[in-house]
CSV table of C-alpha atoms and ligand atoms in Angstrom, one decimal:
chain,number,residue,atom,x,y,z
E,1,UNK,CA,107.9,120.2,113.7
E,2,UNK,CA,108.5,119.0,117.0
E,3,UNK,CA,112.2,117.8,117.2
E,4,UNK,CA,110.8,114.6,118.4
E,5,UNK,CA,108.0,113.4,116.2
E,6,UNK,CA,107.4,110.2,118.1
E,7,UNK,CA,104.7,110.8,120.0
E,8,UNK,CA,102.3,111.9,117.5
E,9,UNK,CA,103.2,108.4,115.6
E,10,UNK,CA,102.5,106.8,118.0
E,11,UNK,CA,98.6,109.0,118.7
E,12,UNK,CA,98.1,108.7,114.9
E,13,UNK,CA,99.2,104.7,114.0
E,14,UNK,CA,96.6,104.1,117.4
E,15,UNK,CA,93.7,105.9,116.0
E,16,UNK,CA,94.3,104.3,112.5
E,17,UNK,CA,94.9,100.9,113.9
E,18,UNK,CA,91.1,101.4,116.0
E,19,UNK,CA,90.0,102.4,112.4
E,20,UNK,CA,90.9,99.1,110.8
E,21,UNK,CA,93.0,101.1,108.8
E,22,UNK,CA,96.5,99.4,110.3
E,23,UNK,CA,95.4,96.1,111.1
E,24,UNK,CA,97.8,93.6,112.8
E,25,UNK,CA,101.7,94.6,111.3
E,26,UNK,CA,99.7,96.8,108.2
E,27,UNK,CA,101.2,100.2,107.7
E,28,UNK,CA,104.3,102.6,108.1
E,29,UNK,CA,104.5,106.1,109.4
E,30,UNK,CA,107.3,108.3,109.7
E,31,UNK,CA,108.3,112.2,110.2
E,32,UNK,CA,111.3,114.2,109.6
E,33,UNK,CA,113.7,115.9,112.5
E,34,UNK,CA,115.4,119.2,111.7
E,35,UNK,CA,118.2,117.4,110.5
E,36,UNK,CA,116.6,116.2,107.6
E,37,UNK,CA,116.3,112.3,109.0
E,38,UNK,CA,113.2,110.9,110.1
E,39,UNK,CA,111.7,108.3,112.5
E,40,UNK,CA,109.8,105.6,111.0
E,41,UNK,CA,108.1,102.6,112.5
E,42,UNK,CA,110.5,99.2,112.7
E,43,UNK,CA,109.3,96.8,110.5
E,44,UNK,CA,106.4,94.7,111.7
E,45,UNK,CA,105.5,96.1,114.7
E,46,UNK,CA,101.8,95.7,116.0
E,47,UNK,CA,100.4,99.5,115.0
E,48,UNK,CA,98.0,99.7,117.9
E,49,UNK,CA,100.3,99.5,120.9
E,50,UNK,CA,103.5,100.9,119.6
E,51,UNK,CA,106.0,103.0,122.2
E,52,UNK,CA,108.8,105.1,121.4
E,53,UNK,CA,111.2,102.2,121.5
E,54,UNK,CA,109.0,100.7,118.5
E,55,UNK,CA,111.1,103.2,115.7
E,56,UNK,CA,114.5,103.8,113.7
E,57,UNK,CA,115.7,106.9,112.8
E,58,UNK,CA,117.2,107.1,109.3
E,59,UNK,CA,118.7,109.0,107.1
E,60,UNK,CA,117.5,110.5,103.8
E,61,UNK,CA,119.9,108.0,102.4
E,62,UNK,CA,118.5,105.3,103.8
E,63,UNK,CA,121.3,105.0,106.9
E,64,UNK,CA,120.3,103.7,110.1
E,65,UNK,CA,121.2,106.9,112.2
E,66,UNK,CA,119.3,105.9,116.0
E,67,UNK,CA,117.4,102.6,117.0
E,68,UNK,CA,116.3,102.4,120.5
E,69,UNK,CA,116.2,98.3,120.6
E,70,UNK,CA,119.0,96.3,118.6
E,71,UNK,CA,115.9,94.0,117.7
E,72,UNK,CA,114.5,96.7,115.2
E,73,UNK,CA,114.9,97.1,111.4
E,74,UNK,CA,113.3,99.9,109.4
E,75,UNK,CA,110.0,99.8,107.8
E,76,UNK,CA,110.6,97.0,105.0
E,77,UNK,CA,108.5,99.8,103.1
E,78,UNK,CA,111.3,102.9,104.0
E,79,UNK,CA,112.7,103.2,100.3
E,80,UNK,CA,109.2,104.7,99.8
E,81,UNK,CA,109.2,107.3,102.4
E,82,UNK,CA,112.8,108.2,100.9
E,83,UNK,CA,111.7,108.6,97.5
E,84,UNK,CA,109.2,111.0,98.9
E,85,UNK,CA,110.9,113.3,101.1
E,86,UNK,CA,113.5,113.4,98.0
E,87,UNK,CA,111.1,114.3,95.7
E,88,UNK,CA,109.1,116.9,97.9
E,89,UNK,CA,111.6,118.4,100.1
E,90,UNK,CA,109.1,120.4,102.2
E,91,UNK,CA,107.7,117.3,103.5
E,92,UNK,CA,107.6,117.0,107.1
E,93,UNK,CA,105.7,113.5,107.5
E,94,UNK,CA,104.8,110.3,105.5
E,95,UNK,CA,101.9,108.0,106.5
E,96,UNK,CA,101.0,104.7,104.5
E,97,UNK,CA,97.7,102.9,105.7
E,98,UNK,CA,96.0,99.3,104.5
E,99,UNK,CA,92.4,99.8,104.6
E,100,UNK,CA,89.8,97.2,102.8
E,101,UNK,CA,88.7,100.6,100.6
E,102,UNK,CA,91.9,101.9,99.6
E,103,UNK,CA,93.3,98.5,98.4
E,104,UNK,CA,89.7,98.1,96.3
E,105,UNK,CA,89.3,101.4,94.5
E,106,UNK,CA,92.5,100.4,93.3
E,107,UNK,CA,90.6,98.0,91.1
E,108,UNK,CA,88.4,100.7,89.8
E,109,UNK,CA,91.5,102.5,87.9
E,110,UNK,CA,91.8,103.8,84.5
E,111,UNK,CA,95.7,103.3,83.0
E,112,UNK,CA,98.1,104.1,86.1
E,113,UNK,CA,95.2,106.4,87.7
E,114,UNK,CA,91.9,106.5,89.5
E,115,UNK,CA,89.7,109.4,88.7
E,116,UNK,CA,88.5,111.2,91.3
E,117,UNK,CA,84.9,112.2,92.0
E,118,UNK,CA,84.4,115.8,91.9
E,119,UNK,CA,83.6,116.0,95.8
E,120,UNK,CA,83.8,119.1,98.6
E,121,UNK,CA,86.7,116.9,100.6
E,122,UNK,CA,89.0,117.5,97.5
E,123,UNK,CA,89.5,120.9,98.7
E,124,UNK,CA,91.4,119.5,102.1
E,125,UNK,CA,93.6,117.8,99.8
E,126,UNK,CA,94.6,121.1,98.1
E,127,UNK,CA,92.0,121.0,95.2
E,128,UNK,CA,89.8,124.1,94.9
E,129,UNK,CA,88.0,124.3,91.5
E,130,UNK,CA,84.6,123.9,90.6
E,131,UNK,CA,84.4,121.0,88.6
E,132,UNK,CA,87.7,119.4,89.2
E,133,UNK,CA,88.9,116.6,87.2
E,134,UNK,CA,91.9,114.9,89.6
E,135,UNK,CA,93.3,112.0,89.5
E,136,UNK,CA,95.3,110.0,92.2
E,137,UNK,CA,98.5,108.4,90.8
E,138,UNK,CA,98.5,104.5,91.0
E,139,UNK,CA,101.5,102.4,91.2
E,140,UNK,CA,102.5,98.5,90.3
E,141,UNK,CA,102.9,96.5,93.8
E,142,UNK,CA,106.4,94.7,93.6
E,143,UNK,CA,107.5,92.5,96.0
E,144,UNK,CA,110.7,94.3,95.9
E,145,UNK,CA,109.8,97.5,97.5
E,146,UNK,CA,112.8,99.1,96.6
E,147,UNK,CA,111.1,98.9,92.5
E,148,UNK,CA,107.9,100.6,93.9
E,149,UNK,CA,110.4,103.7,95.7
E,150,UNK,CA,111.9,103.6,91.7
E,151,UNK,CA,109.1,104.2,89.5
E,152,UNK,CA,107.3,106.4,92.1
E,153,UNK,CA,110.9,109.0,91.9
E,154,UNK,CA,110.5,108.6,87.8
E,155,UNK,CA,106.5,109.2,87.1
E,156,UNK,CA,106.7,111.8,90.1
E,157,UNK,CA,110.3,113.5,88.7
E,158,UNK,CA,108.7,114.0,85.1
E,159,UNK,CA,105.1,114.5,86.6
E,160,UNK,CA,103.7,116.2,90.1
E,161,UNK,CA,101.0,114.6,91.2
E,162,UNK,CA,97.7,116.7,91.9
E,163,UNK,CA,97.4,115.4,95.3
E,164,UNK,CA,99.9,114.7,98.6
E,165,UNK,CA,98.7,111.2,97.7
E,166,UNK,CA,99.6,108.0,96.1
E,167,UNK,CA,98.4,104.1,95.5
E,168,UNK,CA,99.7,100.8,95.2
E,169,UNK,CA,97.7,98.3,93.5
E,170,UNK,CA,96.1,96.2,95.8
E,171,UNK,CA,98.2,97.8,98.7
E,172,UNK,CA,97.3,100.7,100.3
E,173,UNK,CA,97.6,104.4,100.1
E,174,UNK,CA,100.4,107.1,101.5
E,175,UNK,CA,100.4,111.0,101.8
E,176,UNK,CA,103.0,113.3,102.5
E,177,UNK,CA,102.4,116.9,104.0
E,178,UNK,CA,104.3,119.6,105.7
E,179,UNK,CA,103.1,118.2,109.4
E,180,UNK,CA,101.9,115.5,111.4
E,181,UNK,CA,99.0,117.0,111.7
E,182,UNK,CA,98.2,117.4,108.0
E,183,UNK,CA,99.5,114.2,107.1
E,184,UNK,CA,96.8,112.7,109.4
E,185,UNK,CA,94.5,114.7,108.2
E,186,UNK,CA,94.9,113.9,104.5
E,187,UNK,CA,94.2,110.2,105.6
E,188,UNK,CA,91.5,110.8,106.9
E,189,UNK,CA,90.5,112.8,104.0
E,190,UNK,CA,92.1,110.3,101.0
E,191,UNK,CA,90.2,107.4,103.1
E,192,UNK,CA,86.7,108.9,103.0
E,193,UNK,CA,87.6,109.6,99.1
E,194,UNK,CA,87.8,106.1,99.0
E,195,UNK,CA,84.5,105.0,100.9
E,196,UNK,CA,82.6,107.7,98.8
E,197,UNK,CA,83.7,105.6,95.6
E,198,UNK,CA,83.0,102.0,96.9
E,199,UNK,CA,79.9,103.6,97.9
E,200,UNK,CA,78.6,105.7,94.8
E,201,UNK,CA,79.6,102.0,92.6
E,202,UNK,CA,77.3,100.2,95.1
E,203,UNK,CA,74.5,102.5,94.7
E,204,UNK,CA,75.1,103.2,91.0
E,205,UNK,CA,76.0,107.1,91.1
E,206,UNK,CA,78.7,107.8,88.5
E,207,UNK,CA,80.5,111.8,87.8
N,301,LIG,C1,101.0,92.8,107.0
N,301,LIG,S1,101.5,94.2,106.2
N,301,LIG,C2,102.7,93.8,105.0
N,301,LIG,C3,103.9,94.8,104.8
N,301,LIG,C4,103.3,96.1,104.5
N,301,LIG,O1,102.8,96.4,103.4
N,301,LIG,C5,103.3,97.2,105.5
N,301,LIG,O2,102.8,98.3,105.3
N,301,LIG,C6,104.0,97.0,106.8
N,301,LIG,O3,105.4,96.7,106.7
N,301,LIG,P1,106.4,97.2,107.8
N,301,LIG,O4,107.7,96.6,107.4
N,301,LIG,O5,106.4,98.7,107.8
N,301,LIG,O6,105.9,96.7,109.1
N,302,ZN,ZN1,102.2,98.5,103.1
């Protein structure tokens, strides 16, 4: 991982942004230094245009550790991207988008889940059977983020998801992976997921 991740946020939060994926303020992305801290985008920041002055570097703890411009505070959504470098310490970067498709399929859940269809992409998130039943963890959305970090550290402490991936009801969606590259990658992935099932109920196909 480059000691400086910045850059690649920056790259990455554009290209979403263009996607309609990060609309306006929508979103979060961070990545780890060697240190174990990690940049994150300040908190309501317009995700097309950011620049490198546009993060805070922060602790695993939470602790404000280097902020370019007195003005920023850390993603209000931070206690999330704690929780999951706690709970998979490999983890090398953290992206959380809002597109229209993954705040709908979260409508289309069964329990605290959304089934999966058995598609080819499931194999870029990891998932290489041949008729694989996977599921995609769904969590409550609380206006107090910090109770959404909480009950994502206890489902995900007793439980380890089947995918780098999680939603929040009516939210969005965030991966974790080993690099910047995959993280980015697993969007892109997690969102087609997404615009296959809003699709396939449109046109009636069910797995
Ligand atoms: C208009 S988006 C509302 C807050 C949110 O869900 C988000 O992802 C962005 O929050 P941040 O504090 O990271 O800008
Ligand atoms: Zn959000």
């Amino acid at each position: 991982m480059n000691s400086d991740p910045r850059q690649d946020l920056i790259t990455a939060s554009r290209q979403f942004y263009q996607l309609g994926w990060m609309a306006g303020t929508a979103g979060n992305l961070s990545a780890r230094v060697d240190d174990g801290s990690f940049w994150i985008t300040a908190s309501g920041k317009q995700k097309g245009k950011l620049t490198e002055e546009d993060f805070v570097r922060v602790s695993l703890q939470g602790e404000v550790m280097e902020n370019p411009n007195l003005g920023n505070r850390p993603s209000a959504e931070t206690s999330i991207h704690q929780a999951v470098y706690s709970l998979f310490p490999d983890t090398k970067a953290c992206y959380h988008v809002h597109s229209v498709e993954a705040k709908l399929v979260t409508n289309f859940t069964e329990g605290d889940h959304l089934n999966l269809p058995p598609i080819e992409m499931l194999k870029g998130l990891g998932v290489w059977e041949e008729h694989p039943k996977v599921v995609m963890p769904v969590f409550k959305n609380h206006l107090d983020v910090s109770k959404i970090a909480k009950e994502i550290s206890t489902r995900f402490q007793q439980s380890k998801p089947n995918v780098p991936a999680l939603l929040i009801k009516n939210h969005g969606v965030t991966v974790w992976a080993n690099s910047a590259f995959d993280a980015e990658n697993y969007i892109e992935l997690t969102e087609y997921i997404f615009r296959y099932i809003v699709a396939a109920r449109q046109v009636g196909v069910s797995h």
